[in-house]
Coordinates of C-alpha atoms in Angstrom, one line a residue:
Q28 CA 3.0 -175.6 117.3
I29 CA 4.2 -178.6 114.7
K30 CA 1.6 -178.3 112.3
E31 CA 0.8 -174.3 113.0
S32 CA 4.4 -173.7 112.2
A33 CA 4.4 -176.1 109.3
T34 CA 0.8 -174.8 107.5
L35 CA 2.8 -171.4 107.9
T36 CA 6.5 -172.5 106.4
R37 CA 4.2 -173.9 103.5
D38 CA 2.3 -170.8 102.8
V39 CA 5.6 -168.9 102.7
L40 CA 7.2 -171.4 100.1
E41 CA 4.2 -171.3 97.9
Q42 CA 3.8 -167.8 97.7
H43 CA 8.2 -166.8 97.3
F44 CA 8.0 -169.2 94.7
N45 CA 4.7 -168.5 92.7
D46 CA 6.5 -164.8 93.4
L47 CA 9.6 -166.0 91.5
K48 CA 7.8 -167.7 88.9
G49 CA 5.7 -164.9 87.8
T50 CA 9.2 -162.6 88.5
L51 CA 11.3 -164.8 85.8
K52 CA 8.7 -164.8 83.3
K53 CA 8.4 -161.0 83.3
L54 CA 12.1 -160.7 83.0
L55 CA 12.3 -163.2 80.0
D56 CA 9.6 -161.4 78.1
E57 CA 11.0 -158.5 78.5
R58 CA 14.4 -159.9 77.1
L59 CA 12.8 -161.4 73.8
L60 CA 11.0 -158.4 73.7
S61 CA 14.4 -156.8 73.1
L62 CA 16.0 -159.0 71.4
L63 CA 12.8 -159.2 68.4
Q64 CA 13.5 -155.0 68.5
E65 CA 17.1 -155.8 67.8
V66 CA 16.6 -158.1 64.9
D67 CA 13.8 -155.5 63.5
V68 CA 16.4 -152.5 63.6
I69 CA 19.1 -154.4 62.3
E70 CA 16.6 -155.6 59.2
Q71 CA 15.7 -152.3 58.6
E72 CA 19.5 -150.8 58.6
S73 CA 20.5 -153.5 56.6
I74 CA 17.7 -153.8 54.4
K75 CA 17.6 -150.0 53.2
P76 CA 21.1 -149.6 50.3
L77 CA 19.0 -153.2 48.6
D78 CA 16.0 -151.9 48.6
E79 CA 17.4 -148.7 46.7
C80 CA 19.4 -150.5 44.5
Q81 CA 17.0 -152.5 43.8
K82 CA 14.7 -150.0 43.0
L83 CA 17.7 -148.1 40.7
I84 CA 18.0 -151.6 38.3
E85 CA 14.4 -151.4 38.1
H86 CA 14.2 -148.3 36.9
G87 CA 17.3 -148.6 34.2
V88 CA 15.4 -152.1 32.7
S89 CA 12.4 -150.1 32.7
T90 CA 13.7 -146.9 30.8
A91 CA 15.7 -149.3 28.6
D92 CA 12.1 -151.5 27.9
D93 CA 10.8 -148.1 27.0
L94 CA 13.5 -147.1 24.6
L95 CA 13.7 -151.0 22.8
R96 CA 9.8 -150.3 22.0
E97 CA 10.9 -146.7 20.8
G98 CA 13.3 -147.8 18.3
E99 CA 11.0 -150.7 17.0
S100 CA 8.4 -148.0 16.1
A101 CA 11.0 -146.2 14.7
V102 CA 11.6 -148.7 12.4
D103 CA 8.5 -150.4 11.7
G104 CA 7.2 -147.1 10.6
D105 CA 6.2 -144.7 7.5
V106 CA 8.7 -143.2 5.1
G107 CA 7.4 -139.8 6.3
T108 CA 7.7 -140.5 10.0
Q109 CA 10.6 -142.8 10.0
N110 CA 13.6 -140.2 9.9
E111 CA 12.7 -137.9 12.2
K112 CA 11.2 -141.0 14.7
L113 CA 15.1 -142.6 13.9
C114 CA 16.1 -138.9 14.5
N115 CA 14.6 -138.7 18.3
F116 CA 15.4 -142.1 19.2
T117 CA 19.3 -142.0 17.9
K118 CA 19.4 -139.0 20.3
K119 CA 17.3 -140.5 23.5
A120 CA 19.6 -143.6 22.9
L121 CA 23.0 -141.2 23.4
H122 CA 21.8 -139.5 26.4
I123 CA 20.6 -142.7 28.1
Q124 CA 23.7 -144.8 30.1
L125 CA 22.2 -148.6 29.3
D126 CA 25.8 -149.4 30.1
S127 CA 26.1 -148.2 34.1
L128 CA 24.8 -150.5 37.4
P129 CA 24.7 -148.8 40.5
E130 CA 26.6 -150.7 43.0
V131 CA 26.1 -154.2 44.2
P132 CA 26.8 -155.1 48.0
S133 CA 29.3 -158.3 48.2
L134 CA 27.7 -161.3 49.8
V135 CA 30.0 -160.9 52.4
D136 CA 28.7 -157.8 53.2
V137 CA 25.1 -158.3 53.3
P138 CA 23.9 -159.4 57.1
C139 CA 22.8 -162.6 57.6
L140 CA 20.9 -163.0 61.1
S141 CA 20.6 -165.5 63.6
A142 CA 20.1 -166.1 67.7
Q143 CA 22.5 -167.2 69.4
L144 CA 21.3 -168.9 72.9
D145 CA 23.7 -170.4 74.9
D146 CA 21.9 -173.2 76.8
C147 CA 24.6 -172.7 79.6
L148 CA 22.1 -170.7 81.5
L149 CA 19.5 -173.5 82.1
T150 CA 22.9 -175.1 83.8
I151 CA 23.1 -171.9 86.1
L152 CA 19.9 -171.6 87.1
K153 CA 19.0 -175.3 87.4
N154 CA 21.8 -174.9 90.1
Q155 CA 20.7 -171.3 91.6
I156 CA 17.7 -172.8 91.8
F157 CA 18.3 -176.0 93.6
R158 CA 20.5 -173.8 95.9
H159 CA 17.7 -171.6 96.7
G160 CA 15.7 -172.0 99.8
T161 CA 16.4 -173.3 102.9
V162 CA 14.0 -175.1 105.5
A163 CA 14.8 -174.1 109.4
S164 CA 13.6 -176.4 112.4
R165 CA 15.2 -175.1 114.5
P166 CA 15.7 -170.6 114.6
P167 CA 19.0 -169.9 115.9
V168 CA 17.6 -167.3 118.3
Q169 CA 14.5 -167.6 120.7
L170 CA 13.0 -165.5 123.7
E171 CA 14.3 -166.3 127.2
E172 CA 12.1 -164.2 129.9
F173 CA 9.7 -161.3 130.2
V174 CA 10.0 -158.9 133.2
E175 CA 7.0 -156.9 134.3
K176 CA 8.1 -153.4 134.5
P177 CA 5.3 -150.3 135.3
G178 CA 3.9 -149.6 131.6
G179 CA 6.4 -151.9 130.0
I180 CA 7.9 -155.5 129.6
L181 CA 11.7 -156.3 129.5
V182 CA 12.5 -158.7 126.9
R183 CA 15.5 -161.0 126.8
W184 CA 16.2 -163.8 124.6
C185 CA 19.3 -165.7 123.9
K186 CA 21.4 -167.6 120.9
V187 CA 20.5 -171.3 121.1
D188 CA 22.5 -172.5 117.7
D189 CA 26.3 -172.4 118.7
D190 CA 27.3 -172.8 114.8
F191 CA 25.7 -169.1 114.3
T192 CA 27.6 -165.9 114.6
P193 CA 24.6 -163.3 115.0
Q194 CA 25.3 -159.6 113.7
D195 CA 21.9 -157.8 114.5
Y196 CA 18.8 -158.8 116.3
R197 CA 15.2 -157.9 115.2
L198 CA 12.3 -157.6 118.2
Q199 CA 8.9 -157.5 116.9
Y200 CA 5.5 -157.6 118.8
R201 CA 1.5 -157.1 118.3
K202 CA -1.1 -157.2 120.5
S203 CA -3.4 -160.6 120.8
T204 CA -5.6 -159.0 119.0
S205 CA -3.9 -157.3 115.9
S206 CA -2.9 -159.7 112.9
H207 CA 0.3 -157.5 112.2
F208 CA 3.7 -157.7 113.9
E209 CA 5.3 -154.1 114.1
D210 CA 9.4 -153.7 114.6
V211 CA 10.3 -152.6 117.9
Y212 CA 13.9 -152.8 118.3
V213 CA 16.7 -153.5 115.8
G214 CA 20.6 -153.9 116.7
S215 CA 23.3 -155.8 118.7
E216 CA 21.7 -156.1 122.4
T217 CA 19.6 -159.3 123.9
E218 CA 17.7 -156.9 125.9
F219 CA 15.1 -154.4 125.3
M220 CA 12.5 -152.4 127.0
V221 CA 9.5 -152.6 125.4
L222 CA 7.0 -149.6 126.3
H223 CA 3.6 -148.0 126.0
I224 CA 2.1 -151.4 127.0
D225 CA -0.8 -151.5 128.7
P226 CA -1.5 -153.1 131.6
N227 CA -3.1 -156.6 131.9
V228 CA -3.2 -156.9 128.4
D229 CA -1.5 -160.1 126.2
Y230 CA 1.1 -158.9 123.8
Q231 CA 3.1 -162.2 121.5
F232 CA 6.7 -161.5 120.7
R233 CA 9.2 -162.8 118.3
V234 CA 12.7 -162.7 118.1
C235 CA 15.1 -163.7 114.9
A236 CA 19.1 -162.4 113.9
R237 CA 21.3 -161.8 110.6
G238 CA 24.1 -163.6 110.9
D239 CA 27.5 -162.1 110.3
G240 CA 28.4 -160.3 107.3
R241 CA 24.7 -161.6 106.0
Q242 CA 21.7 -159.6 104.5
E243 CA 18.9 -162.1 104.9
W244 CA 16.8 -162.5 108.1
S245 CA 17.0 -165.7 109.9
P246 CA 13.5 -167.6 111.3
W247 CA 11.5 -166.6 113.7
S248 CA 11.2 -167.6 117.0
V249 CA 8.2 -169.1 118.2
P250 CA 5.7 -166.3 119.4
Q251 CA 5.4 -165.9 123.1
L252 CA 3.0 -164.1 125.0
G253 CA 4.4 -161.5 127.4
R254 CA 2.3 -159.0 129.5
T255 CA 2.5 -156.8 132.5
T256 CA 0.3 -156.2 135.0
L257 CA 1.7 -152.5 136.2
V258 CA 0.3 -149.6 135.8
P259 CA 2.2 -147.2 133.9
H260 CA 4.7 -144.4 135.5
E261 CA 3.0 -140.9 135.0
W262 CA 3.8 -137.7 135.8
T263 CA 1.0 -135.4 137.6
T264 CA -0.3 -132.7 135.4
G265 CA -1.2 -129.0 136.1
L266 CA 2.5 -127.8 137.4
E267 CA 3.1 -124.7 135.6
G268 CA 6.6 -125.1 135.0
Y269 CA 6.5 -128.7 133.5
S270 CA 5.1 -129.9 129.7
L271 CA 3.8 -133.4 129.9
S272 CA 3.7 -136.1 126.8
S273 CA 0.4 -137.1 125.9
R274 CA 1.3 -140.8 127.9
R275 CA 2.4 -138.1 130.6
N276 CA 5.5 -140.9 131.1
I277 CA 8.1 -137.4 129.5
A278 CA 8.0 -134.3 131.6
L279 CA 9.6 -131.4 129.7
R280 CA 10.6 -128.1 132.1
N281 CA 9.3 -125.4 130.0
D282 CA 10.5 -121.5 130.4
S283 CA 8.0 -120.4 132.9
Q284 CA 9.7 -118.9 136.4
S285 CA 7.5 -121.2 138.3
C286 CA 9.5 -123.4 140.5
G287 CA 8.6 -126.3 142.5
V288 CA 8.9 -130.1 142.3
L289 CA 6.8 -132.4 139.7
Y290 CA 6.1 -135.3 141.4
S291 CA 4.5 -138.4 140.0
K292 CA 0.6 -138.8 139.7
A293 CA 0.4 -141.8 142.0
P294 CA 2.6 -143.8 144.5
T295 CA 3.2 -146.3 141.6
Y296 CA 7.1 -147.0 142.7
F297 CA 7.0 -150.2 144.5
C298 CA 10.0 -151.9 146.5
G299 CA 12.0 -154.8 144.6
Q300 CA 10.9 -152.7 141.2
T301 CA 13.9 -150.8 139.5
L302 CA 13.0 -147.2 138.4
T303 CA 14.3 -145.3 135.9
F304 CA 14.7 -141.9 135.0
R305 CA 16.5 -141.1 131.1
Q306 CA 17.7 -137.6 130.2
V307 CA 16.0 -137.8 126.6
L308 CA 17.3 -135.3 123.6
F309 CA 15.8 -132.6 123.2
G310 CA 16.6 -130.6 120.0
I311 CA 19.1 -128.5 119.6
E312 CA 19.6 -128.0 123.3
T313 CA 20.3 -131.6 124.5
V314 CA 20.2 -130.5 128.7
G315 CA 19.5 -127.6 130.7
Q316 CA 21.6 -125.6 132.6
P317 CA 22.6 -127.1 135.7
D318 CA 21.5 -125.9 139.6
R319 CA 22.6 -127.4 142.7
R320 CA 18.9 -127.5 143.5
D321 CA 18.4 -129.9 140.6
S322 CA 17.0 -133.4 141.8
L323 CA 15.6 -136.7 140.6
G324 CA 14.7 -139.2 143.6
V325 CA 11.8 -141.0 145.5
C326 CA 9.8 -139.9 148.2
V327 CA 7.6 -140.9 151.1
E328 CA 4.6 -138.2 150.6
Q329 CA 4.0 -135.3 148.5
H330 CA 5.2 -131.7 149.8
N331 CA 4.0 -128.8 147.6
G332 CA 6.3 -126.0 149.4
Y333 CA 9.2 -127.2 148.4
D334 CA 11.5 -126.6 145.7
S335 CA 13.5 -129.9 145.4
L336 CA 13.4 -133.6 146.7
Q337 CA 17.1 -132.8 148.8
R338 CA 14.9 -132.7 151.7
D339 CA 13.4 -135.0 154.4
K340 CA 11.4 -138.2 153.5
A341 CA 13.4 -138.4 150.7
V342 CA 16.6 -139.2 148.6
C343 CA 17.5 -138.5 145.2
I344 CA 20.7 -137.4 143.3
S345 CA 21.7 -133.8 141.8
T346 CA 22.3 -133.4 138.0
N347 CA 26.5 -132.8 139.5
G348 CA 25.8 -136.1 140.5
A349 CA 25.9 -135.8 144.3
V350 CA 23.4 -138.2 146.2
F351 CA 21.2 -136.8 149.3
V352 CA 19.2 -139.0 151.7
N353 CA 16.9 -137.0 153.3
G354 CA 18.5 -133.7 153.0
K355 CA 21.5 -134.6 153.9
E356 CA 24.5 -134.4 151.4
M357 CA 26.5 -138.2 150.9
T358 CA 30.1 -138.3 150.7
N359 CA 30.1 -140.3 147.9
Q360 CA 29.1 -139.0 144.2
L361 CA 27.9 -140.4 141.3
P362 CA 28.6 -138.6 138.0
A363 CA 27.2 -136.2 136.1
V364 CA 23.3 -136.2 134.7
T365 CA 23.9 -135.3 130.8
S366 CA 23.2 -135.6 127.4
G367 CA 21.0 -139.3 127.6
S368 CA 21.8 -140.4 131.2
T369 CA 20.3 -142.7 132.9
V370 CA 19.5 -143.2 136.2
T371 CA 17.9 -146.0 138.4
F372 CA 16.7 -146.8 141.6
D373 CA 16.6 -150.2 143.0
M374 CA 15.6 -150.8 146.3
E375 CA 14.5 -153.8 148.9
V376 CA 12.6 -154.2 152.5
V377 CA 15.2 -154.5 156.1
Q378 CA 12.4 -154.1 158.5
L379 CA 14.1 -153.0 162.4
G380 CA 11.0 -154.0 164.6
P381 CA 7.4 -154.7 164.4
C382 CA 5.7 -152.6 161.5
S383 CA 2.2 -151.3 163.0
N384 CA -0.8 -149.0 161.9
E385 CA 0.9 -146.8 164.5
G386 CA 4.8 -146.8 162.9
G387 CA 7.8 -148.0 163.5
N388 CA 11.5 -148.5 162.3
F389 CA 11.7 -149.1 158.7
K390 CA 15.0 -149.6 156.4
L391 CA 15.3 -150.2 153.1
R392 CA 18.3 -150.6 150.9
V393 CA 18.7 -148.5 148.3
T394 CA 20.8 -148.8 145.1
I395 CA 21.3 -145.6 142.7
S396 CA 22.9 -146.3 139.3
S397 CA 24.1 -143.2 137.3
N398 CA 26.8 -144.3 134.1
N399 CA 28.0 -147.5 135.1
R400 CA 28.5 -146.7 139.0
E401 CA 26.2 -146.7 141.7
V402 CA 26.3 -146.1 145.4
V403 CA 24.1 -148.8 148.1
F404 CA 23.0 -147.0 151.1
D405 CA 20.2 -148.2 154.0
W406 CA 17.2 -145.3 154.5
V407 CA 15.4 -145.7 157.6
L408 CA 12.1 -144.1 158.0
D409 CA 9.6 -144.3 161.2
Q410 CA 6.6 -145.6 158.7
C411 CA 6.0 -148.4 156.7
C412 CA 5.9 -147.7 152.8
G413 CA 4.9 -150.1 150.5
S414 CA 5.3 -147.7 147.8
L415 CA 6.7 -144.1 147.2
Y416 CA 6.2 -141.6 144.8
F417 CA 9.2 -140.4 142.6
G418 CA 9.8 -136.4 141.4
C419 CA 12.0 -133.8 139.4
S420 CA 12.9 -130.5 139.8
F421 CA 14.9 -128.2 137.6
S422 CA 15.4 -124.5 137.7
Y423 CA 16.1 -123.6 134.4
P424 CA 14.4 -125.5 131.1
G425 CA 15.4 -127.6 128.9
W426 CA 15.7 -130.6 130.8
K427 CA 13.5 -133.6 129.5
V428 CA 13.3 -136.6 131.5
L429 CA 11.2 -140.3 130.5
V430 CA 10.4 -142.5 133.2
F431 CA 10.0 -146.1 133.4

């Protein structure tokens, strides 16, 4: 673990600083190009009037030279043509202003370019670079516990650095055969139920945290393996009134007129486990219209002749919060099932007398929880039950229930 994490840390540091070098070089090149372009613009704008002034002066000097040569030619010519040349020379000289020059900018108005470079940038960069990056020998959070669930794993983690104040946690996982971690949870809780887990397959988990008021994440915890041996809960297919998700763990009461109880594919709920129903948000209509026969619960066996779980050999909760045991309503009542509600069933065995193939008294201690309230009661059966079916029944469309 030490050598592997040290090698990984070296690779991360080298890659990060190589990326910084490339980015800094690119930024410096862009800044240099910008300054050079600024020099070019100032040079072109400043030298233009001086070039024009120089052209006017050179033109005037050239005109004066031509006039001077013409005057010399008139003086040196013969007497017959001398008078005519002198006359033309005089006229031309009167029209040319040889005593005027264009205005030349004063020296103080002529730009003189220079580069102003402040060496304090190196000092600032040096101080920032020397403070950039840290090496942590221990991550501030570590994975604490994996709890097997049907088709899922409940992952718990804890803070191990007393000086670290977490704001958010980030949980990632991957199959042991995959090389890529993916985010599965980001939030303030210290546990998360990871669903869609294949049974008897190893998964690798890791967690990190973000400090209070910080943007960057902490180092990752030591990756740990987790697995579940429990097959996922699935609703049975083929019932006309319900549509199922691809993994068959979500049931949607559709607009079919057919009624009945939707059962699990198999008796996959075992005593000692927690069975969870969650009302899933569904479009604009969050839940369907309630009916007194609506119910969520568990039962010993499937009976397709009923339209509700409020019957013998079953315990359930109706959408209005009433609890039924073997078809009889209890005096204790739980909150109504609404949008986003979670209902859990926990059972443990309390046996009354011997249990044989011929049957016998069998008692289950049942706890049903909903919206932070719970009821506890004993459910007496006339037969041993190693596993139970779960089911739901809804009279109107719009209900969408996830089971895990």
